Each structure stands twice: as structure tokens, then as C-alpha cells.
XYZ file of C-alpha atoms in Angstrom:
265
model
C -16.968 17.715 19.722
C -16.410 15.116 22.222
C -12.676 15.022 23.559
C -11.853 12.622 26.483
C -10.084 14.454 29.265
C -7.021 12.005 29.104
C -6.481 12.619 25.211
C -3.118 14.363 24.305
C -3.692 16.957 21.391
C -0.749 19.101 19.984
C -2.007 22.761 19.876
C -1.301 22.950 16.187
C -3.735 20.167 15.645
C -7.128 21.108 13.845
C -10.245 19.124 15.200
C -13.452 19.864 13.874
C -16.655 20.119 15.980
C -18.137 16.922 15.904
C -15.261 14.693 16.033
C -15.134 11.938 18.938
C -11.930 11.566 20.549
C -11.516 8.750 22.826
C -9.431 7.993 25.981
C -5.710 7.938 25.708
C -5.797 9.380 22.030
C -2.596 11.208 20.983
C -2.824 13.661 18.047
C 0.591 15.149 16.983
C 1.341 18.489 15.310
C -0.572 19.665 12.253
C -3.010 16.888 11.976
C -6.428 17.661 10.722
C -9.458 15.703 12.076
C -12.973 16.049 10.448
C -16.451 16.415 11.976
C -17.616 12.625 11.433
C -14.348 11.168 12.553
C -14.433 8.721 15.707
C -11.179 7.815 17.276
C -11.325 4.870 19.846
C -9.238 4.519 22.783
C -5.418 4.847 22.504
C -5.271 5.671 18.910
C -1.922 7.417 17.955
C -1.804 10.055 15.301
C 1.687 10.977 14.817
C 2.006 14.237 12.842
C 0.612 15.975 9.514
C -1.911 13.399 9.132
C -5.483 14.062 7.697
C -8.436 12.053 8.736
C -11.941 12.938 7.189
C -15.202 11.832 5.911
C -17.434 9.434 8.135
C -14.511 7.369 9.547
C -14.183 5.260 12.449
C -10.513 4.215 13.751
C -10.280 1.322 16.290
C -8.239 1.129 19.461
C -4.473 1.368 19.448
C -4.115 2.087 15.797
C -1.111 4.236 14.960
C -1.040 6.481 11.931
C 2.059 7.892 10.579
C 2.921 11.212 8.907
C 1.237 12.181 5.658
C -1.389 9.563 5.705
C -4.597 10.644 4.376
C -7.647 8.739 5.443
C -11.394 8.933 4.632
C -10.928 11.399 1.813
C -13.664 11.106 -0.853
C -13.247 8.098 -3.397
C -11.432 8.502 -6.780
C -14.433 7.444 -8.469
C -16.417 9.930 -10.804
C -19.769 8.305 -9.986
C -19.325 9.675 -6.242
C -21.176 12.648 -5.778
C -20.846 13.363 -1.840
C -23.002 10.330 -0.636
C -22.738 9.695 3.043
C -20.527 6.767 3.134
C -18.234 5.227 5.577
C -14.660 3.896 6.351
C -14.173 1.631 9.206
C -10.781 0.702 10.465
C -10.082 -1.956 13.395
C -7.848 -2.003 16.195
C -4.165 -2.211 16.562
C -3.270 -1.295 12.846
C -0.149 0.423 11.590
C -0.876 2.726 9.013
C 2.621 3.909 7.552
C 3.470 7.225 5.894
C 1.620 8.404 2.597
C -1.167 5.629 2.769
C -4.260 6.610 1.309
C -7.573 4.780 2.149
C -11.047 5.980 0.773
C -14.595 5.281 2.042
C -17.111 3.489 0.143
C -19.601 4.359 -2.418
C -23.419 4.041 -2.695
C -23.048 1.563 -5.573
C -20.548 -0.410 -3.896
C -22.317 -0.990 -0.448
C -21.260 2.058 1.077
C -18.475 0.985 3.328
C -14.701 0.371 3.145
C -13.475 -1.658 5.969
C -10.046 -2.887 7.326
C -9.856 -5.314 10.007
C -7.653 -5.645 13.161
C -3.798 -6.059 13.369
C -2.814 -5.113 10.005
C 0.133 -3.381 8.716
C -0.116 -0.845 5.537
C 3.521 -0.020 4.617
C 4.439 3.385 3.002
C 2.441 4.469 0.030
C -0.419 1.867 0.065
C -3.558 2.945 -1.587
C -6.913 1.295 -0.500
C -9.713 2.191 -2.874
C -13.544 2.476 -2.210
C -15.529 -0.313 -1.166
C -12.370 -2.607 -0.358
C -12.939 -5.133 2.511
C -9.602 -6.051 4.062
C -9.462 -8.552 6.845
C -7.416 -9.188 9.821
C -3.641 -9.613 9.978
C -3.224 -8.459 6.500
C 0.182 -7.098 5.271
C 0.184 -4.789 2.251
C 3.876 -3.978 1.485
C 4.990 -0.689 0.226
C 3.077 1.019 -2.793
C 0.579 -1.788 -3.006
C -2.468 -0.573 -4.818
C -6.162 -2.100 -4.039
C -8.525 -0.988 -6.638
C -12.121 -0.664 -5.771
C -14.233 -3.364 -4.422
C -11.193 -5.700 -3.656
C -11.672 -8.395 -1.001
C -8.751 -9.423 0.985
C -9.241 -12.136 3.536
C -7.338 -12.748 6.813
C -3.593 -13.315 6.987
C -2.718 -12.261 3.406
C 0.645 -10.798 2.370
C 0.790 -8.714 -0.770
C 4.252 -7.820 -2.017
C 5.552 -4.366 -2.726
C 4.508 -2.361 -5.806
C 1.788 -5.078 -6.834
C -1.543 -3.962 -8.187
C -4.951 -5.738 -7.438
C -7.817 -5.141 -10.070
C -11.052 -4.002 -9.155
C -13.410 -6.662 -7.717
C -10.746 -9.244 -7.288
C -10.818 -11.504 -4.362
C -7.777 -12.790 -2.387
C -8.512 -15.905 -0.184
C -7.306 -16.316 3.314
C -3.521 -16.971 3.931
C -2.572 -16.286 0.198
C 0.656 -14.506 -0.556
C 1.263 -12.346 -3.470
C 4.839 -11.545 -4.593
C 6.314 -8.252 -5.251
C 5.403 -6.550 -8.429
C 2.656 -8.778 -9.363
C -0.502 -7.661 -11.379
C -3.444 -9.531 -9.857
C -6.374 -9.664 -12.186
C -8.162 -12.812 -11.192
C -9.369 -14.339 -7.805
C -6.563 -15.898 -5.792
C -7.634 -19.144 -3.906
C -7.050 -19.428 -0.066
C -3.486 -20.464 0.828
C -2.448 -19.626 -3.094
C 0.981 -18.158 -3.718
C 1.085 -15.831 -6.868
C 4.044 -14.382 -8.280
C 5.337 -12.615 -11.580
C 4.454 -9.632 -13.556
C 1.305 -11.518 -15.111
C 0.527 -12.677 -11.550
C 0.444 -16.516 -12.075
C -0.765 -18.957 -9.487
C 2.355 -21.118 -8.710
C 1.665 -23.202 -5.683
C 0.664 -22.929 -2.005
C 1.994 -20.488 0.750
C 3.519 -23.261 2.570
C 5.899 -21.296 4.395
C 3.142 -19.364 5.908
C 1.248 -22.445 6.661
C 3.918 -24.006 8.476
C 4.600 -20.556 10.419
C 1.033 -20.718 11.633
C 1.608 -24.214 12.920
C -0.545 -26.255 10.526
C -0.167 -30.131 11.069
C 1.671 -32.124 8.397
C -1.476 -34.017 7.726
C -3.131 -30.596 7.005
C -0.491 -29.510 4.543
C -0.584 -32.788 2.604
C -4.183 -32.397 2.392
C -3.702 -28.927 0.648
C -0.935 -30.262 -1.583
C -3.246 -33.097 -2.699
C -6.243 -30.403 -3.310
C -3.864 -28.369 -5.262
C -3.034 -31.259 -7.559
C -6.511 -32.030 -7.976
C -7.574 -28.546 -9.106
C -4.588 -28.567 -11.365
C -6.310 -31.706 -13.192
C -7.306 -31.392 -16.736
C -10.891 -33.026 -16.207
C -13.678 -30.689 -16.294
C -13.910 -27.003 -15.416
C -12.238 -25.414 -12.448
C -15.549 -25.233 -10.622
C -16.551 -28.805 -11.411
C -13.070 -29.896 -10.086
C -13.608 -27.807 -6.857
C -17.146 -29.326 -6.419
C -15.839 -32.762 -6.809
C -13.013 -31.979 -4.187
C -15.402 -30.727 -1.724
C -17.431 -33.834 -1.743
C -14.651 -36.105 -0.699
C -12.497 -33.860 1.459
C -12.659 -33.685 5.358
C -10.086 -30.905 5.793
C -11.225 -27.648 6.933
C -8.639 -25.980 5.041
C -9.434 -27.607 1.630
C -12.975 -26.805 2.448
C -12.176 -23.264 2.767
C -10.546 -23.379 -0.839
C -13.770 -25.025 -2.288
C -16.327 -22.429 -0.396
C -14.220 -19.804 -1.840
C -14.217 -21.044 -5.567
C -18.010 -21.746 -5.217
C -18.750 -18.388 -3.845
C -19.821 -15.436 -5.932
C -17.226 -13.659 -8.108
C -17.031 -10.887 -10.414
C -13.670 -12.051 -11.834
C -12.416 -15.363 -13.164
C -9.827 -17.439 -11.126
C -6.040 -17.684 -11.269
C -5.750 -21.569 -11.876
C -2.955 -23.751 -10.908
C -0.155 -24.210 -13.436
């Protein structure tokens, strides 16, 4: 066990031998830290938190009471393989959040980037890849192998089907069922999870120029056209666009996918 001398640990916390506790870490009462856990500088663990498995947590991440991090996947094919969970820096992981490590069949790693907010009751299943600055609102469930790119917001009580990809800057409305891939900057809403437009509010908040927003609007209309397949329309769009934002959508559509796409209405 390696515990930095500047760490603050409540006497009721249980820390297994082999855990690595970095400088300035704070561990509150009745927390349990497993033997393969690594906590980087400034991590704050409030109280009643369980961190187990082969889990790495980045600097200044804060974990709130009753979150369970790194417990084995909810996958009957898992038989104790040494897989990992890697969480980046400055995340906020609220009450009752559960995050599972990867599985051997899914690449062996679950990862969460930097500066994310996981609100109360969120579940991130095995082999998920969550990017930076992602917000998962209360009781969102990500099934196994889901990919969520940077700057995505998923509204409360939404469920995302296994293997779905959600592109950069997309927004999912509350209580949505997402069973197909969501293009970058897309906006999804409704119980059936329909693609209803672009996340224009989010784009404007990030300071996109009007020229870029207009290019995205034109691209959305082109993808909604009736000629050809969705991938064919995307390929044609990529051949003529100069917008880096439109190219991001095209690259996403042309990428590997285990699900079909939500297409513009």
C-alpha cells in the first residue's frame, strides 16, 4: 500500500494493501478502497463510497456518497478476468452512480474522460467509452460497449442500447430510448428516440461562427434528402464540404458501427 503523507483518511475508511493513494487525496468515513485502486492527486471521496477492481481515478475527481466504482460487470460472460476502469481528471460522480470495468470480449477497459458530470443514479456498463465534458443526467443508463464522444449531454432517465455510438456535441432529451447511432451535433428526443434536428443551442454556447452553423444546417438537410442511402448521402456530402464540423459528421457516419443510424426526419 502506498499512501502519500499529505492524504487525509478518515479512521473508519478501509483501504486494502496495494492501493495507491496520491498527494492531497481525501477519503471520508466508511469508504472501502480495493487493492488495485489508484487515486491521483487531489481526489476527494466523500463517504460510504466503494472503489474496487483494477481502477484508476484521475486528479481532483470527486465521488459522492454511495457510489460504487469498479465492481465486476453485470455480464454473465465475465469470469474474473483482469480488466480495467480508467476515469480521468476533474470529474464529478454523484450519489449512487455505478461504473463497471471492461470485459475480455469488449477490449478489457471502460474509460471516462475529463471534466464529466455523472448525476445521481447513473449507470455506466462494461466497455463503455465516455469522452470529455460529458453530462449524464440523473438515472441515465449506458449499456455495454456504448461510445459517447466529447461534449454530449444525455437527459435524465434515458437509456442507451449496447454498442450505440453518440457523436460529439449531441444532445439526448430526457426519457429517450436510444437504440441507434446519433450523429455528431444531433438532437434526439421522444420515447422512441428520434433524431429531430441539430443541437444548435449547444453549438452557439460553444461560440461557433454563423458560417459553421449554416454549414451544419445545410448538411442536415442534405442527409435528410431521399436520394440514395444514408451512407451514400454522407459520402457525397464529404466530397464537397470544407467545414470541419460537417466532416466530423461524415467521418462518424463512415466509421465502423454495430448499430444502424438515427436518420433525419
